[in-house]
Short mmCIF file of C-alpha atoms and ligand atoms in Angstrom, two decimals:
data_model
loop_
_atom_site.label_atom_id
_atom_site.label_comp_id
_atom_site.label_asym_id
_atom_site.label_seq_id
_atom_site.Cartn_x
_atom_site.Cartn_y
_atom_site.Cartn_z
CA MET A 18 19.57 11.09 -7.75
CA THR A 19 21.48 8.31 -7.80
CA GLY A 20 25.11 7.57 -8.92
CA VAL A 21 23.94 3.70 -9.13
CA SER A 22 24.12 2.26 -12.34
CA SER A 23 21.73 -0.04 -13.45
CA ASP A 24 24.81 -1.93 -15.35
CA VAL A 25 26.18 -2.00 -11.94
CA VAL A 26 22.81 -3.72 -9.75
CA ARG A 27 22.11 -6.63 -12.31
CA VAL A 28 23.84 -10.19 -11.82
CA ASP A 29 21.61 -12.16 -14.00
CA ALA A 30 20.45 -11.45 -17.63
CA ALA A 31 16.58 -11.47 -16.62
CA PRO A 32 15.28 -11.23 -13.01
CA LEU A 33 12.41 -11.07 -11.19
CA LEU A 34 12.79 -7.86 -9.88
CA ALA A 35 15.53 -4.89 -10.37
CA ILE A 36 15.34 -1.69 -8.68
CA ASP A 37 17.40 0.60 -10.09
CA GLY A 38 17.21 3.90 -8.57
CA LEU A 39 13.77 3.65 -6.04
CA THR A 40 14.03 6.91 -4.30
CA LEU A 41 10.48 7.92 -2.88
CA GLU A 42 9.69 11.20 -1.01
CA ARG A 43 6.98 12.37 1.86
CA GLY A 44 7.16 16.04 2.67
CA GLN A 45 10.37 17.15 3.26
CA SER A 46 12.06 13.71 3.78
CA ARG A 47 13.95 11.32 1.37
CA ILE A 48 12.66 8.45 2.85
CA LEU A 49 14.14 5.60 0.32
CA ASP A 50 17.30 7.12 -1.51
CA GLY A 51 19.09 5.55 -4.48
CA VAL A 52 18.06 2.13 -3.76
CA SER A 53 18.70 -0.96 -6.25
CA LEU A 54 18.60 -4.31 -5.97
CA THR A 55 17.40 -7.38 -7.79
CA LEU A 56 15.51 -10.32 -7.04
CA GLY A 57 16.83 -14.09 -9.04
CA ARG A 58 13.67 -16.49 -9.07
CA GLY A 59 13.70 -18.50 -7.16
CA GLU A 60 15.67 -16.23 -5.39
CA THR A 61 15.48 -15.92 -1.25
CA LEU A 62 16.27 -12.19 -0.11
CA ALA A 63 16.21 -9.74 2.84
CA LEU A 64 16.31 -6.56 3.45
CA VAL A 65 18.29 -6.00 6.66
CA GLY A 66 18.25 -2.89 8.99
CA GLU A 67 17.18 -1.38 12.16
CA SER A 68 13.93 0.20 12.53
CA GLY A 69 13.26 3.09 10.33
CA ALA A 70 15.61 2.35 7.57
CA GLY A 71 12.60 1.73 4.28
CA LYS A 72 12.42 -1.71 4.98
CA SER A 73 8.93 -2.53 4.98
CA THR A 74 8.39 1.02 2.56
CA ILE A 75 9.73 -1.09 0.01
CA ALA A 76 8.13 -4.10 -0.02
CA PHE A 77 4.85 -0.90 0.46
CA ALA A 78 5.47 0.19 -2.84
CA LEU A 79 6.32 -3.25 -4.63
CA MET A 80 2.52 -4.09 -2.97
CA GLY A 81 1.65 -0.55 -5.61
CA LEU A 82 0.01 -0.31 -1.03
CA ILE A 83 2.05 3.68 -1.63
CA GLY A 84 -0.78 6.27 -3.37
CA ARG A 85 0.18 8.84 -5.44
CA THR A 86 -0.87 11.63 -3.25
CA GLU A 87 1.20 10.24 0.03
CA ALA A 88 5.15 10.19 -1.63
CA ARG A 89 6.53 11.08 -4.94
CA ILE A 90 8.36 7.81 -6.25
CA ALA A 91 11.13 8.37 -8.36
CA GLY A 92 13.85 5.36 -9.94
CA LYS A 93 11.89 2.17 -11.37
CA MET A 94 10.69 -0.90 -10.45
CA ARG A 95 10.57 -3.07 -13.24
CA PHE A 96 9.01 -7.22 -12.03
CA ASP A 97 8.90 -9.70 -15.06
CA GLU A 98 7.35 -7.93 -17.43
CA VAL A 99 5.68 -4.95 -16.28
CA ASP A 100 8.18 -1.84 -16.43
CA ASP A 101 7.75 0.00 -13.55
CA LEU A 102 5.05 -1.26 -11.11
CA ALA A 103 4.76 2.73 -9.64
CA SER A 104 3.15 3.77 -13.70
CA LEU A 105 1.08 0.97 -13.39
CA ASN A 106 -3.20 2.24 -12.19
CA GLU A 107 -5.17 0.87 -9.94
CA ARG A 108 -6.40 -1.64 -12.86
CA GLY A 109 -3.51 -3.07 -13.44
CA TRP A 110 -2.73 -3.71 -9.83
CA SER A 111 -5.69 -6.45 -9.55
CA ARG A 112 -4.27 -7.85 -12.59
CA LEU A 113 -0.86 -7.86 -9.81
CA ARG A 114 -1.06 -7.72 -6.42
CA GLY A 115 -2.10 -11.37 -4.48
CA ARG A 116 -2.35 -12.88 -7.89
CA ARG A 117 1.48 -12.92 -8.54
CA ILE A 118 3.12 -10.20 -6.21
CA ALA A 119 1.20 -11.19 -2.89
CA MET A 120 2.30 -10.24 1.40
CA VAL A 121 2.75 -11.39 5.22
CA PHE A 122 2.19 -8.53 6.95
CA GLN A 123 4.44 -8.22 10.38
CA ASP A 124 1.28 -8.49 12.58
CA ALA A 125 -1.80 -10.94 11.82
CA GLY A 126 -4.03 -10.46 14.00
CA ALA A 127 -4.03 -7.17 13.18
CA ALA A 128 -4.53 -7.95 9.36
CA LEU A 129 -7.86 -10.09 9.40
CA ASP A 130 -10.23 -9.48 9.25
CA PRO A 131 -11.85 -9.55 13.06
CA CYS A 132 -15.47 -9.45 11.36
CA TYR A 133 -15.29 -12.57 9.01
CA THR A 134 -13.42 -15.99 9.72
CA VAL A 135 -10.86 -17.62 8.65
CA GLY A 136 -12.75 -19.36 5.52
CA GLY A 137 -15.32 -16.55 4.64
CA GLN A 138 -11.41 -14.68 3.57
CA LEU A 139 -9.48 -17.56 3.15
CA VAL A 140 -12.36 -18.99 0.67
CA SER A 141 -13.50 -15.20 -0.92
CA VAL A 142 -9.79 -14.41 -1.39
CA LEU A 143 -9.62 -17.67 -3.93
CA ARG A 144 -12.92 -16.64 -5.65
CA ARG A 145 -12.43 -13.50 -6.43
CA GLN A 146 -8.89 -14.45 -8.05
CA LEU A 147 -8.59 -17.04 -9.29
CA GLY A 148 -12.21 -17.28 -10.26
CA LEU A 149 -13.46 -20.05 -8.07
CA GLY A 150 -16.92 -21.65 -8.03
CA LYS A 151 -17.57 -22.24 -3.88
CA ARG A 152 -17.16 -25.28 -3.21
CA GLU A 153 -13.89 -25.64 -5.46
CA ALA A 154 -12.48 -23.04 -3.29
CA ARG A 155 -13.80 -24.49 0.19
CA GLU A 156 -11.49 -27.63 -0.85
CA ARG A 157 -9.21 -25.68 -2.37
CA ALA A 158 -9.12 -23.34 1.42
CA LEU A 159 -8.88 -26.36 3.25
CA ALA A 160 -6.08 -27.84 1.03
CA LEU A 161 -4.30 -24.59 1.61
CA LEU A 162 -4.94 -24.69 6.48
CA GLU A 163 -3.43 -28.39 5.14
CA GLY A 164 -0.34 -26.91 3.38
CA VAL A 165 0.49 -24.28 5.80
CA GLY A 166 0.54 -26.91 8.56
CA ILE A 167 -3.31 -26.51 10.50
CA ASN A 168 -4.64 -28.66 12.49
CA ASP A 169 -8.30 -29.91 11.83
CA PRO A 170 -8.47 -27.06 9.44
CA GLU A 171 -12.35 -28.26 8.55
CA ALA A 172 -13.19 -27.00 12.44
CA ARG A 173 -10.80 -23.55 11.72
CA LEU A 174 -12.54 -22.21 8.77
CA SER A 175 -15.61 -21.15 10.50
CA ALA A 176 -13.39 -19.85 13.65
CA TYR A 177 -12.81 -16.06 13.34
CA PRO A 178 -9.29 -15.20 13.71
CA HIS A 179 -9.19 -14.14 17.70
CA GLU A 180 -9.76 -18.51 18.81
CA LEU A 181 -6.59 -18.94 17.28
CA SER A 182 -3.29 -18.21 18.65
CA GLY A 183 -0.53 -16.01 17.29
CA GLY A 184 1.35 -18.62 14.98
CA MET A 185 -1.75 -19.74 13.59
CA GLN A 186 -3.09 -16.25 12.32
CA GLN A 187 0.55 -15.74 10.77
CA ARG A 188 -0.03 -19.45 9.54
CA ILE A 189 -3.45 -18.20 7.59
CA MET A 190 -1.90 -15.18 6.54
CA VAL A 191 0.81 -17.83 4.98
CA ALA A 192 -2.34 -19.37 3.55
CA ILE A 193 -4.33 -16.31 2.62
CA ALA A 194 -0.36 -15.39 0.60
CA LEU A 195 1.09 -18.25 -1.22
CA ALA A 196 -3.55 -18.94 -1.97
CA CYS A 197 -3.64 -17.96 -5.80
CA ASN A 198 0.72 -19.60 -6.35
CA PRO A 199 2.12 -15.71 -6.26
CA GLU A 200 6.04 -15.33 -7.82
CA LEU A 201 6.99 -12.56 -5.88
CA LEU A 202 6.00 -13.00 -1.98
CA LEU A 203 6.48 -10.27 0.57
CA ALA A 204 7.32 -11.05 4.41
CA ASP A 205 7.41 -8.36 6.02
CA GLU A 206 8.69 -9.30 9.82
CA PRO A 207 6.17 -12.09 8.95
CA THR A 208 7.62 -13.18 12.88
CA SER A 209 8.18 -10.47 15.05
CA ALA A 210 4.88 -10.81 16.93
CA LEU A 211 5.35 -14.51 18.24
CA ASP A 212 7.66 -16.28 20.22
CA VAL A 213 11.18 -17.68 19.44
CA THR A 214 9.92 -21.40 18.64
CA ILE A 215 7.30 -20.20 16.28
CA GLN A 216 9.31 -17.97 14.84
CA ALA A 217 12.02 -20.88 13.41
CA GLN A 218 8.78 -22.43 11.80
CA ILE A 219 7.11 -20.04 10.39
CA ILE A 220 10.36 -18.87 8.87
CA ARG A 221 10.99 -22.52 8.05
CA LEU A 222 7.20 -23.13 6.46
CA ILE A 223 7.52 -19.49 4.17
CA LEU A 224 10.71 -20.74 2.73
CA THR A 225 9.12 -24.73 2.51
CA GLU A 226 6.39 -23.63 0.42
CA ILE A 227 8.64 -21.06 -1.38
CA ARG A 228 10.95 -23.09 -2.90
CA ALA A 229 8.29 -26.22 -3.47
CA ARG A 230 6.70 -23.41 -5.81
CA GLY A 231 9.86 -21.72 -7.51
CA ALA A 232 8.70 -19.03 -6.32
CA SER A 233 10.90 -15.44 -5.31
CA CYS A 234 10.57 -14.42 -1.78
CA VAL A 235 12.13 -11.03 -0.04
CA PHE A 236 11.94 -11.21 3.59
CA VAL A 237 12.18 -7.86 5.65
CA LEU A 238 14.03 -8.60 8.45
CA HIS A 239 16.31 -7.53 11.61
CA ASP A 240 17.99 -9.86 12.26
CA LEU A 241 21.17 -10.89 10.12
CA ALA A 242 22.12 -13.50 11.08
CA LEU A 243 18.48 -15.21 10.51
CA ALA A 244 18.72 -13.24 8.32
CA SER A 245 22.41 -14.94 6.87
CA GLN A 246 20.59 -18.38 7.95
CA SER A 247 16.99 -17.86 5.43
CA CYS A 248 18.28 -16.31 2.87
CA ASP A 249 20.67 -16.67 -0.75
CA ARG A 250 21.16 -13.16 -0.52
CA ILE A 251 21.17 -9.97 1.86
CA VAL A 252 20.58 -6.37 0.87
CA VAL A 253 21.69 -4.26 4.21
CA LEU A 254 19.73 -0.72 4.29
CA TYR A 255 20.88 2.29 5.78
CA ALA A 256 18.21 5.47 6.59
CA GLY A 257 17.02 4.26 3.05
CA GLN A 258 20.93 3.27 0.80
CA VAL A 259 21.67 0.45 0.37
CA MET A 260 25.11 -0.14 2.48
CA GLU A 261 25.87 -3.85 0.93
CA ALA A 262 24.18 -6.55 -0.81
CA GLY A 263 25.87 -10.13 -1.28
CA PRO A 264 25.13 -13.24 -0.89
CA SER A 265 24.28 -14.64 2.88
CA ARG A 266 27.52 -15.80 3.84
CA GLY A 267 30.15 -14.13 2.50
CA ILE A 268 28.16 -10.98 4.80
CA LEU A 269 27.36 -12.77 7.91
CA GLU A 270 30.86 -13.77 7.81
CA ASN A 271 33.28 -10.61 7.10
CA PRO A 272 31.16 -8.02 6.66
CA ARG A 273 32.77 -4.74 4.12
CA HIS A 274 30.42 -2.44 4.74
CA PRO A 275 30.42 -0.44 8.27
CA TYR A 276 26.68 -0.59 9.17
CA THR A 277 26.85 -3.83 8.75
CA ARG A 278 29.54 -5.01 10.75
CA LEU A 279 27.63 -2.98 13.65
CA LEU A 280 24.43 -5.25 12.96
CA LYS A 281 26.83 -8.96 13.20
CA SER A 282 28.30 -6.60 16.29
CA CYS A 283 24.94 -5.47 17.71
CA VAL A 284 24.30 -10.03 17.01
CA LEU A 285 27.30 -11.46 18.88
CA GLU A 286 27.24 -8.73 21.84
CA ILE A 287 23.53 -9.71 22.60
CA GLY A 288 24.75 -13.77 22.06
CA THR A 289 21.06 -14.09 20.95
CA THR A 290 19.67 -13.65 17.09
CA THR A 291 17.66 -10.44 18.75
CA LEU A 292 18.76 -7.66 17.86
CA ASP A 293 18.75 -4.21 19.81
CA PRO A 294 19.69 -0.89 17.40
CA PRO A 295 22.93 -0.46 17.39
CA GLU A 296 23.64 3.23 19.93
CA GLY A 297 23.12 6.92 17.98
CA GLY A 298 19.22 5.37 16.44
CA VAL A 299 18.91 6.34 12.35
CA PRO A 300 19.75 10.38 12.24
CA SER A 301 16.09 12.17 11.17
CA TYR A 302 15.21 12.08 8.21
CA ASP A 303 14.63 15.99 7.45
CA ASP A 304 18.05 16.52 8.65
CA MET A 305 20.41 13.83 6.46
CA PRO A 306 23.95 13.95 5.23
CA ALA A 307 24.19 14.01 1.34
CA GLY A 308 26.64 11.78 1.40
CA CYS A 309 26.61 8.40 3.32
CA ARG A 310 23.75 9.17 5.24
CA PHE A 311 25.72 6.59 7.20
CA ALA A 312 29.01 9.12 7.80
CA THR A 313 27.41 10.55 10.93
CA ARG A 314 27.66 7.32 12.64
CA CYS A 315 30.39 5.74 11.03
CA PRO A 316 33.53 4.77 13.05
CA ASN A 317 35.85 4.66 9.15
CA ALA A 318 33.90 7.62 8.47
CA LEU A 319 36.29 10.26 5.90
CA GLN A 320 35.69 13.74 5.60
CA ARG A 321 34.47 12.93 1.70
CA CYS A 322 31.24 10.81 2.88
CA VAL A 323 29.22 13.21 4.20
CA ALA A 324 29.34 15.13 1.26
CA GLU A 325 30.10 12.81 -1.30
CA ARG A 326 27.87 9.86 -1.50
CA PRO A 327 30.12 6.32 -1.80
CA PRO A 328 28.52 4.66 -5.02
CA LEU A 329 27.56 0.82 -4.57
CA ALA A 330 30.06 -0.21 -6.24
CA PRO A 331 30.33 -4.14 -7.44
CA GLU A 332 33.41 -6.64 -5.60
CA GLY A 333 33.87 -9.57 -5.85
CA GLU A 334 29.04 -11.01 -5.81
CA ARG A 335 29.05 -8.18 -3.85
CA LEU A 336 28.15 -4.60 -3.76
CA ILE A 337 29.06 -2.30 -1.34
CA ALA A 338 28.44 1.41 -0.79
CA CYS A 339 32.13 3.00 1.06
CA PHE A 340 34.62 4.88 0.55
CA ASN A 341 36.48 3.41 3.21
CA PRO A 342 35.45 -0.16 3.68
CA GLU A 343 36.24 -2.62 5.75
CA PRO A 344 39.36 -5.32 5.21
CA ARG A 345 37.73 -7.88 3.52
CA SER A 346 38.78 -11.49 5.39
N1 LIG B 420 2.58 6.56 6.10
C1 LIG B 420 3.53 7.50 6.75
N2 LIG B 420 4.10 8.66 6.73
C2 LIG B 420 5.20 9.16 6.86
N3 LIG B 420 5.95 8.68 6.90
C3 LIG B 420 6.07 7.00 7.14
C4 LIG B 420 4.95 6.51 6.85
N4 LIG B 420 5.07 5.47 6.86
C5 LIG B 420 6.83 5.36 7.41
N5 LIG B 420 7.27 6.32 8.19
C6 LIG B 420 8.38 6.32 7.88
O1 LIG B 420 9.97 6.14 7.30
C7 LIG B 420 10.62 5.99 7.37
C8 LIG B 420 10.88 4.73 6.93
O2 LIG B 420 9.81 3.18 7.34
P1 LIG B 420 9.51 1.41 7.74
O3 LIG B 420 8.43 1.59 8.13
O4 LIG B 420 10.12 1.52 6.03
O5 LIG B 420 11.02 1.73 7.90
P2 LIG B 420 11.49 0.41 9.08
O6 LIG B 420 12.37 -0.55 8.05
O7 LIG B 420 10.28 -0.94 7.81
O8 LIG B 420 10.91 0.11 10.25
P3 LIG B 420 10.86 -0.43 11.45
O9 LIG B 420 11.85 -1.58 11.22
O10 LIG B 420 10.49 0.16 12.09
O11 LIG B 420 9.46 -1.93 10.60
C9 LIG B 420 10.23 6.38 8.90
O12 LIG B 420 10.88 7.74 9.13
C10 LIG B 420 8.86 6.06 8.64
O13 LIG B 420 8.25 7.23 10.11
MG1 LIG B 421 8.36 -2.99 9.13
#
């Protein structure tokens, strides 16, 4: 299924999360093709790549939100003592989801239930997941709202989501995700629906809360510069394949994979931290090259790249899947 060896991707003895050769197929389309990555305890990792790369698919698979009838999943997702998340049944997931692995979704307005007050939603999570009594759950909910920077939390508890601004809704989502002190937080483009100043506040808030808890975080981001500022490590994904992974600063300063370089040049050309998809777009999942999926758009492509998949090979602290990478600077 993949040429990636688990020895190659392991960066520490016992990472919290180790994904090894994750492949996910919907019908004829192989959406994820042998994705391998690790996440250490207390580490923050950014999944970066243009639209359709499979970033959310990875996050949803890690939350157990992709049904067995919906897609075929192969490979392994080891989380702490759980050998493979994909083999858990609903009962197993109910012990993990929301408790040990939580998610902040992209669009808080859509993710929050419009029929229930903020307090009702937060209190019900605390009662269900932690078995707290009504009064205790309410007190905890107030403290959580205060923790995520909500003014007058008492009044906000009785507000409905539509009565709050987008930034406030996203803070509530963060509070709900953090309610059970998860060991792993998945943040799927948590700020893409917000304006730039609020974006920075929310990302800072998530990082602060994650660090205070010693938890780990997978951020899904479009933006290479933002990823590099926010996270310890970056995994660059293209059409369901990992192209390059390593410490954030090195990846931004000296991208070795031609796709990472393309992402970087986009950020710099536009002169903002908003990334437009590079010209051409991700090819159709029904018609992918057998080798490197980036080969059809790659300025460095060799003949072998189309037919043969470059292994994700270590180079210093980095992993690069390329037969003809950019020179080291
Ligand atoms: N429920 C679904 N059914 C069928 N195909 C899907 C489904 N969800 C995602 N896909 C396809 O899987 C591929 C990867 O999608 P995914 O949402 O993971 O990408 P992404 O990297 O998160 O993109 P974006 O940056 O736009 O959010 C896309 O081609 C998408 O069309
Ligand atoms: Mg997505």
